Coordinates of C-alpha atoms in Angstrom, one line a residue:
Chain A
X1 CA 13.2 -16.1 -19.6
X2 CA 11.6 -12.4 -20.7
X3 CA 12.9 -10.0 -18.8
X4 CA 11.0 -7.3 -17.0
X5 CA 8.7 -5.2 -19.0
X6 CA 7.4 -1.5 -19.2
X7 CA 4.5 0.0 -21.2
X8 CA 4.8 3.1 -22.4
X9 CA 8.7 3.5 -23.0
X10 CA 8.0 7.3 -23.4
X11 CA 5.3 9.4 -22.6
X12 CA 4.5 13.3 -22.3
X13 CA 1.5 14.8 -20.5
X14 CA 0.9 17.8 -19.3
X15 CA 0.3 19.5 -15.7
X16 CA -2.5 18.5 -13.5
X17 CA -3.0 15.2 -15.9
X18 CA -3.0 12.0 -14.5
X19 CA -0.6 9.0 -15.7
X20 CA -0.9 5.6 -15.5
X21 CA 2.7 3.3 -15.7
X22 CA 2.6 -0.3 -16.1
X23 CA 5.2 -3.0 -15.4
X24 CA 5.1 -7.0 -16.1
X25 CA 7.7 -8.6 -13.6
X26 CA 10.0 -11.6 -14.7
X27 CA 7.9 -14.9 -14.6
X28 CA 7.7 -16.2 -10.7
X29 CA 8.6 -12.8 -9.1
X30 CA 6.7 -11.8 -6.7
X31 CA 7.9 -8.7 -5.9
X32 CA 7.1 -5.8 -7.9
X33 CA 9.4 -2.1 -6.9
X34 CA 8.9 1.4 -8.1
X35 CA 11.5 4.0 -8.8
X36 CA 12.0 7.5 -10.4
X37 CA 14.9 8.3 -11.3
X38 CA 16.1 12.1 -11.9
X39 CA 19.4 13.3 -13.1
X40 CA 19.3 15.3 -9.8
X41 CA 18.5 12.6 -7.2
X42 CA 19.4 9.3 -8.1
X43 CA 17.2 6.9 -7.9
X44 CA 13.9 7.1 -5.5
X45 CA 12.5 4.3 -3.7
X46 CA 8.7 4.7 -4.9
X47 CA 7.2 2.0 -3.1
X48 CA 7.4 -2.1 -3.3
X49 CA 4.1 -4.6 -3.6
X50 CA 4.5 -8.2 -2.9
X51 CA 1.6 -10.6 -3.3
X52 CA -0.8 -7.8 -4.4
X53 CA 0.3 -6.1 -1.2
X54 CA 1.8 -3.0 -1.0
X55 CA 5.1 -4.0 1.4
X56 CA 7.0 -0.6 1.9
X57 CA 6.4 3.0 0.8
X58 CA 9.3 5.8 0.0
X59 CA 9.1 9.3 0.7
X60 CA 6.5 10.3 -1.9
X61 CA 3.2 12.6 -1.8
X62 CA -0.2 10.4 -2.1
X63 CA -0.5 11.4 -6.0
X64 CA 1.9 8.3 -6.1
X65 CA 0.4 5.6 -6.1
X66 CA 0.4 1.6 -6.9
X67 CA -1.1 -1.2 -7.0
X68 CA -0.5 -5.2 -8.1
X69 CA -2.1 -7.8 -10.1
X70 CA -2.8 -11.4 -8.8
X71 CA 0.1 -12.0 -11.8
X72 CA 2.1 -9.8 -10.4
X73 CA 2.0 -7.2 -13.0
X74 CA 2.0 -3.9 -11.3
X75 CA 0.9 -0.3 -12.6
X76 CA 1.6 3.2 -10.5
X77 CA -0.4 6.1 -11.1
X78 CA 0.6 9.9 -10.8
X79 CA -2.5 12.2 -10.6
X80 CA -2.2 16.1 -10.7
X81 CA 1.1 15.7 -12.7
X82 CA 3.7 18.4 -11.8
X83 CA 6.1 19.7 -13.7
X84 CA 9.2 18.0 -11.1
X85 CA 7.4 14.5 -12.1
X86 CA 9.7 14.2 -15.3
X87 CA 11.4 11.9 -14.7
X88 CA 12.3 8.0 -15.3
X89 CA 10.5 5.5 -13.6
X90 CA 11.9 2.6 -13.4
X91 CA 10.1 -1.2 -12.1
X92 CA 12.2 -3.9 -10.8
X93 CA 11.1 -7.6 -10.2
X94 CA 12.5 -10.0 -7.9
X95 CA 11.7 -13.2 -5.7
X96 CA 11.8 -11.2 -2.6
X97 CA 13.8 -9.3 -0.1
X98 CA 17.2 -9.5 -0.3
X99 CA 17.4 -10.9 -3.6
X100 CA 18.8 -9.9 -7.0
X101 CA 16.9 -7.1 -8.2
X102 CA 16.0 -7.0 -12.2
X103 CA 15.1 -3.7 -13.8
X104 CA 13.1 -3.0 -16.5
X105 CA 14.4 0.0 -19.3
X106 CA 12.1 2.3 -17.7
X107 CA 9.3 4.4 -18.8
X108 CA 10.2 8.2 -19.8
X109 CA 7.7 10.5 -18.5
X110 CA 8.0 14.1 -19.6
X111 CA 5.3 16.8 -17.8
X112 CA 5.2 20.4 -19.8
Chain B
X1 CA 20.3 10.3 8.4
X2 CA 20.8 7.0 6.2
X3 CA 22.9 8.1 3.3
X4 CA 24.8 5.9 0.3
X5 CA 27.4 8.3 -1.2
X6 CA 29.8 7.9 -4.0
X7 CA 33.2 9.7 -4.1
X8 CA 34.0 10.7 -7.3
X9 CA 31.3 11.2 -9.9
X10 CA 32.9 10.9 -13.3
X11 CA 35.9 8.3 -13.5
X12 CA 38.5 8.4 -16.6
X13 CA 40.3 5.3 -16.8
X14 CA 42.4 3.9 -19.6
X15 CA 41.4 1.0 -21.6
X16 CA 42.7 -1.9 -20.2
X17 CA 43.2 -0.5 -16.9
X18 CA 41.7 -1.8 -14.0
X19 CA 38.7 0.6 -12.5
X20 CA 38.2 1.7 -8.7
X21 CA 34.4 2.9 -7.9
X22 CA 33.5 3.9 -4.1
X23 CA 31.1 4.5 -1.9
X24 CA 30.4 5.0 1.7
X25 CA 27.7 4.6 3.7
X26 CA 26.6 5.7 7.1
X27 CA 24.1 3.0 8.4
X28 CA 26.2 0.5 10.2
X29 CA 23.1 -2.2 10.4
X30 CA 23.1 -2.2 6.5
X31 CA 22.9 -5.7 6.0
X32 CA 23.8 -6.3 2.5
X33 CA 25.5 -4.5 -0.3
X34 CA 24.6 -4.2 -4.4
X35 CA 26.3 -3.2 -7.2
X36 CA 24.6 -1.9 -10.3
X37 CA 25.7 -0.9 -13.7
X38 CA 23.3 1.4 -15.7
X39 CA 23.8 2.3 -19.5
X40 CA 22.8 5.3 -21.7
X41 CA 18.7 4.2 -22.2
X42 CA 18.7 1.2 -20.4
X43 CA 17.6 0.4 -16.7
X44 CA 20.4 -0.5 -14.2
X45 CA 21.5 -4.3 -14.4
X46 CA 22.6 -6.2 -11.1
X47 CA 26.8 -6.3 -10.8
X48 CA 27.4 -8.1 -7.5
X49 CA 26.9 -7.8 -4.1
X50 CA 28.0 -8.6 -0.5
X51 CA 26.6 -9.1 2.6
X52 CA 28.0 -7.5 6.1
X53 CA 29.1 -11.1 7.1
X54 CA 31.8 -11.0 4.0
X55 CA 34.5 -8.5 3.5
X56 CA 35.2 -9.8 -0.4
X57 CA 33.5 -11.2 -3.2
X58 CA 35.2 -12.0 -6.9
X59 CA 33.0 -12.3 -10.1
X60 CA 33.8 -12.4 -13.4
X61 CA 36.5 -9.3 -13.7
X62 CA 34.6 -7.9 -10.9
X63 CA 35.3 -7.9 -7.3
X64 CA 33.5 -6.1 -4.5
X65 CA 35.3 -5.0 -0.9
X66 CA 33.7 -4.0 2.3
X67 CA 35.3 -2.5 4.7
X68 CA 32.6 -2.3 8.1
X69 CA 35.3 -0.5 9.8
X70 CA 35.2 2.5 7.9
X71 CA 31.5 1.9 5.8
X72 CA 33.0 1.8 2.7
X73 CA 32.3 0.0 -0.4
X74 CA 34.3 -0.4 -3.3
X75 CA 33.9 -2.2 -7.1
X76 CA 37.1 -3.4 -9.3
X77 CA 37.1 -3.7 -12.4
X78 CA 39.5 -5.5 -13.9
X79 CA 41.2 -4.8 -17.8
X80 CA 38.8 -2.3 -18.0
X81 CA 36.9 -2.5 -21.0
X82 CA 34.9 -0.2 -23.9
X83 CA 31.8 -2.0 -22.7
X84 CA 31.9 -1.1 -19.2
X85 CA 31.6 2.8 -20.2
X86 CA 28.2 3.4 -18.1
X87 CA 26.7 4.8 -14.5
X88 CA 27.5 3.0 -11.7
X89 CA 25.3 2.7 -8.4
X90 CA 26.4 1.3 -4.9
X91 CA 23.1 0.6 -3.6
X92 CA 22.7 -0.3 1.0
X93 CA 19.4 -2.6 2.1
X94 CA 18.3 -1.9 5.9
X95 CA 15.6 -2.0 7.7
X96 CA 14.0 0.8 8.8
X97 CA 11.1 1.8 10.6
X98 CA 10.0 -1.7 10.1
X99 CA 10.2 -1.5 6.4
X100 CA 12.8 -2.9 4.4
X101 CA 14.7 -0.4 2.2
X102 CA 17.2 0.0 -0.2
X103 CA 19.2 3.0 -0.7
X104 CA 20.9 4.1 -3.6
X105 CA 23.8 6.3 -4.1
X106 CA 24.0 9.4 -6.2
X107 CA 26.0 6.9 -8.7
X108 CA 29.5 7.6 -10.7
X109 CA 29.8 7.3 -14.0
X110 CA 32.9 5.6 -16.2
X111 CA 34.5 6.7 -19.2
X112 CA 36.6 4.5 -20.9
X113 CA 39.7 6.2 -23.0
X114 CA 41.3 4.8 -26.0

């Protein structure tokens, strides 16, 4: 079974452009989550969809934001990038809540 | 507020040893527990977890305790190997403000010594 994927693996963009992730979830999952990870902060909870549906939101501004595929694939968009947005965002898939969650390797964004 | 912590962030251990990660957490109506193990360029892979109705689970040269009493969460390695040299995350799911969540810890990372 392919694991989780996520297009671009790097990427650099500069402030006040826009950036479009995307992530293709393990075959059958359902549930698509969002994270960015800094070496400062951990890992962020950016939000989860579920059936197209966007199920729970983190504590991000509204230039973060996601949406879902009826195949599940999701993509998250950054608009008026910011210099703090360099990061790693990271997808993970699973069947649901409470269930093993399967990460992808992450998408390397880099804002100058 | 809700917080997943880890103790000690860098962790020298000798090969072959066995390795002790922690982690405390305040939310007492965190329901279930994950471990993750994240390499150098790679995104964090599932360990183990617990839920709250268990105080020990074994896996393969891992075991995970939970101690409610005290919110504390620990991993053991066991004959520590070169391999297990990575980042490791303790991670609490709860639900809050009607929203399912799951909280990560700052995460402690493992060096393995000759």
């Amino acid at each position: 079974k392919a694991g989780v994927t996520q297009t671009p693996r790097y990427l650099i963009k500069t402030r006040g452009q826009q950036v479009t992730l995307s992530c293709s979830p393990i075959s059958g999952h359902r549930s698509v989550s969002w994270y960015q990870q800094t070496p400062g902060q951990g890992l962020q909870f950016l939000f989860e969809y579920f059936s197209e549906t966007q199920r729970n939101k983190g504590n991000f501004p509204g230039r973060f934001s996601g949406r879902q595929f009826s195949n599940s694939r999701s993509e998250m968009n950054v608009s008026t990038l910011e210099l703090g947005d360099s990061a790693l965002y990271l997808c993970a898939s699973s069947l649901g809540r409470g269930n093993e969650q399967y990460f992808g390797p992450g998408t390397r964004l880099t804002v100058t | 507020g809700e917080s997943v912590g880890l103790h000690l962030p860098t962790l020298s251990v000798q090969e072959g040893d066995n390795s002790i990660i922690n982690c405390a957490y305040s939310n007492s109506a965190s329901d279930y527990f994950i471990w993750y193990k994240q390499e150098s360029g790679k995104g964090p892979q599932f360990i183990i977890d617990i839920r709250s109705n268990m105080d020990k689970r074994q896996g393969q040269r891992v075991t995970v305790l939970l101690n409610k009493t005290v919110k504390h969460l620990s991993l053991q390695i066991a004959a520590t190997q070169p391999g297990d040299s990575a980042v490791y995350f303790c991670a609490e799911s709860l639900i809050m403000d009607s929203n399912y969540q799951l909280i990560w810890g700052a995460g402690t990372k493992l060096i393995i010594k000759p």
